[in-house]
Amino acid sequence: MEKIKIVIAGPRGRMGKEAVKLVNETEHFQLIAVIDHKNDGMNLSDLEGFSGIVAPIYSNLEECFNQNQADVLIDLTTPEVGMYHARTALNYGIRPVVGTTGFTKEDLQELNNLCEEKGLGCIIAPNFAIGAILMMKFSQMAAKYFQDVEIIELHHDQKLDAPSGTAVKTVQMISEVRDSKQQGHPQEKETIQGARGANIEGMHVHSVRLPGLIAHQQVMFGADGQTLTIRHDSYNRASFMSGVKVAVESVMKLNLFVYGLENILE
Ligand SMILES: NC(=O)c1ccc[n+]([C@@H]2O[C@H](COP(=O)([O-])OP(=O)(O)OC[C@H]3O[C@@H](n4cnc5c(N)ncnc54)[C@H](O)[C@@H]3O)[C@@H](O)[C@H]2O)c1
Ligand SMILES: O=C(O)C1=N[C@H](C(=O)O)CCC1
């Protein structure tokens, strides 16, 4: 079987390190280069923690793509950088698998259009953990029967974006089945701004940031005399890697834009 040639952007990050390990340990994957805004011209194997993992380091994405024939770009960086990387990859005929969160609706639309124009696949996955995908799907199922919902997402305190990509995706999935509803008391007033969290499509999203956490979300539904809580917890970043693997394998067979791993899992 021909190996899938992969470039990873953000290899020294918390997720990037796990992705390097995954690609390095997967027989039909080949790490051909990495994108890092530091260490340009060095080799990954020269850096602490990557002993024996040979891949040239580029700070310039175009230079990397001009010098290496990649199939897939895995991006695990920051929203602005990730958007630029995904757009550039598609322009080079390379399929992006993006775990980076914080993309806007306009960003997603732009990538969708670019995929159509180029006839290429691209996967944007706000959460790669299979359990998180199920948590979102179960929440979507529950929302058919419970209209009142609040989302509490909890992450480590080094996270840059709020609300989380998973929370935004959960709102989107629930709004596909939930009639619009103004929740809470019609005359409710925040005496301190932000007390009710973010309001996305009429659903309140509360973002908790604490050291000790990794990635967690609970979706709470309420109805007369009962509540239902659906919760998922990631306790380490290895929990995301089976999803990254599936996404890389799937994107090679795709010629369209996919937002959310639930769309490719069987
Ligand atoms: N989809 C998922 O399942 C999932 C899971 C965890 C994290 N995330 C998201 O992935 C992203 C990364 O998370 P993290 O915890 O690894 O963050 P991190 O801060 O540990 O890593 C980000 C890395 O990006 C690098 N970087 C920044 N600018 C760059 C550039 N121009 N070129 C190359 N590299 C650059 C940084 O040096 C850093 O090493 C975040 O957006 C986070 O929300 C998604
Ligand atoms: O660590 C993070 O940052 C995570 N971000 C994702 C999100 O924004 O939903 C989910 C997984 C961890």
XYZ file of N, CA and C and ligand atoms in Angstrom, residues 101 126-127 155-156 159 161 164-167 214-215 237 240, ligand 2:
57
model
N -9.064 24.977 16.324
C -10.420 25.507 16.524
C -10.401 27.034 16.493
N -13.615 19.917 14.876
C -13.470 20.620 16.153
C -13.106 19.684 17.295
N -13.455 18.418 17.163
C -13.073 17.456 18.194
C -12.831 16.093 17.539
N -12.134 23.461 29.725
C -10.825 23.179 29.124
C -9.697 23.686 30.002
N -8.492 23.223 29.672
C -7.252 23.692 30.322
C -7.111 25.209 30.143
N -5.886 27.339 26.773
C -6.678 27.395 25.535
C -6.897 28.845 25.118
N -9.054 29.986 22.467
C -10.379 30.374 21.963
C -11.503 29.985 22.921
N -15.361 26.913 22.963
C -14.601 25.872 22.255
C -15.256 25.551 20.914
N -14.449 25.004 20.016
C -14.976 24.569 18.723
C -16.042 23.493 18.901
N -15.860 22.656 19.898
C -16.833 21.579 20.150
C -18.185 22.166 20.552
N -18.157 23.198 21.405
C -19.417 23.814 21.842
C -20.142 24.452 20.657
N -8.366 18.981 30.756
C -7.889 18.812 29.371
C -9.015 19.308 28.455
N -10.022 18.469 28.205
C -11.137 18.880 27.337
C -12.389 18.122 27.777
N -4.345 13.749 25.539
C -4.471 14.125 24.120
C -4.345 12.910 23.201
N -7.479 11.899 21.226
C -7.882 12.492 19.944
C -7.286 11.755 18.743
O -7.346 21.688 23.996
C -8.122 22.290 23.227
O -7.939 23.473 22.892
C -9.295 21.573 22.673
N -10.063 22.182 21.856
C -11.156 21.594 21.181
C -12.302 22.585 21.086
O -12.078 23.815 21.011
O -13.434 22.136 21.025
C -11.624 20.305 21.747
C -10.539 19.450 22.236
C -9.495 20.161 23.061
